[in-house]
Coordinates of C-alpha atoms in Angstrom, one line a residue:
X792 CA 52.9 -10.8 -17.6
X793 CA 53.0 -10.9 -21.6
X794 CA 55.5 -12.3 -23.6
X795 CA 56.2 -11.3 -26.5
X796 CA 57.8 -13.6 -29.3
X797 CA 59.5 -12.7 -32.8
X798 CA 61.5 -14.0 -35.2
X799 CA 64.6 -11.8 -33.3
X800 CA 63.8 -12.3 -29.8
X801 CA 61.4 -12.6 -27.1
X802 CA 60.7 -10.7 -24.1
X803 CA 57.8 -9.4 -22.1
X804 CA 56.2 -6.0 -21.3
X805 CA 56.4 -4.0 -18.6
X806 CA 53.3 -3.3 -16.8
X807 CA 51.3 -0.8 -18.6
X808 CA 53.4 -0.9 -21.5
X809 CA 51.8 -0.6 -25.3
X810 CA 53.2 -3.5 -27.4
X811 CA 54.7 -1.0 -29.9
X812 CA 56.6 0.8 -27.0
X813 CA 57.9 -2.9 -26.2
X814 CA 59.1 -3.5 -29.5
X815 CA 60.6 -0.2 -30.1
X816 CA 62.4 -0.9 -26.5
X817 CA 63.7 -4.0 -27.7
X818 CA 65.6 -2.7 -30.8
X819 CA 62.8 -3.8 -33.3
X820 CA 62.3 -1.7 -36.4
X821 CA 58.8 -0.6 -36.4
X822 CA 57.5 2.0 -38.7
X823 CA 54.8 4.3 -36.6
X824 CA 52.9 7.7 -36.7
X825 CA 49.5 8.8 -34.8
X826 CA 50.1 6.2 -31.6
X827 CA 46.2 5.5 -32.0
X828 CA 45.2 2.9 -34.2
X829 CA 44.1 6.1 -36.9
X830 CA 47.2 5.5 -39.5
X831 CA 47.7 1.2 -39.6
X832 CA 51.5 2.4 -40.2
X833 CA 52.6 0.2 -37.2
X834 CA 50.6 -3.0 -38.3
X835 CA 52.0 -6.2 -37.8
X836 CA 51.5 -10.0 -38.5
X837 CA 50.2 -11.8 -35.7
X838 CA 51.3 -15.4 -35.9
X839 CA 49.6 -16.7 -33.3
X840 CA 48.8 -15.9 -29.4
X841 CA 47.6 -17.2 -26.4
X842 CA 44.5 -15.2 -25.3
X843 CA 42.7 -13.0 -28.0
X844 CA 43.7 -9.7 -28.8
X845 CA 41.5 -6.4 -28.5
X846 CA 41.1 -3.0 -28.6
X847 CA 40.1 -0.5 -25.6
X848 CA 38.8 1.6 -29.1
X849 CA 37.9 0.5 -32.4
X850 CA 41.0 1.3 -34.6
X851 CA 40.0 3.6 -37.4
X852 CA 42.9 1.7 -39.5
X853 CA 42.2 -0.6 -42.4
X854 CA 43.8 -4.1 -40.9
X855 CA 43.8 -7.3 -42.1
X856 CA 42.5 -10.5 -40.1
X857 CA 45.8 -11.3 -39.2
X858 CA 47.5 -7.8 -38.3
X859 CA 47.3 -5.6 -35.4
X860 CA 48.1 -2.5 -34.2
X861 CA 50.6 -2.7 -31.4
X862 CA 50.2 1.4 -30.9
X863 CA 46.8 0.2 -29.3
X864 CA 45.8 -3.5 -28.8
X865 CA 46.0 -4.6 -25.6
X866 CA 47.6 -8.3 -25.3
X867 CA 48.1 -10.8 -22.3
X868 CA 49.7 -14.2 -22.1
X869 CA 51.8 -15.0 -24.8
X870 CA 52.1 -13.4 -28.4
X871 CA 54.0 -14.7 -31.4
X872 CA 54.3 -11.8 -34.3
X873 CA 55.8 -11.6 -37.5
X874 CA 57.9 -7.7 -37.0
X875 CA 58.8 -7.7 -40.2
X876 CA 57.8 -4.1 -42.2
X877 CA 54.4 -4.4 -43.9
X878 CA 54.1 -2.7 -46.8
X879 CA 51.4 -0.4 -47.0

């Protein structure tokens, strides 16, 4: 199971669940477009996390070494994020 932790709540994903679709379930305001890493409109802060974070496909998005793309990383354990919009 992965939990998920931000500065407004915490919860975990359901199985098979993308970490955008978790956030989006969980009332988080999250800007997003193609769904597959192509845009970087969903990017994120990562704060921190318990196992490392990757990609099933190398995103095509510019990203930063601390943002991800919760349209298409996979994560496990525990993850701590920063939500908050990124300006592009």
């Amino acid at each position: 199971m992965t939990w998920v932790m931000t500065s407004k709540m915490q919860f975990y994903l359901h199985e098979d669940e993308s970490l955008l679709d978790g956030l989006l379930r969980t009332g988080h305001e999250v800007n997003y477009q193609c769904r597959e890493g192509y845009c970087g409109s969903c990017r994120v802060r990562k704060v921190s996390s318990s196992h490392p974070i990757d990609y099933p496909f190398a995103p095509l998005a510019m990203i930063e070494v601390n943002e991800i793309l919760p349209c298409c990383c996979r994560v496990q354990g525990v993850i701590y994020i920063d939500h908050e919009l990124i300006p592009e």
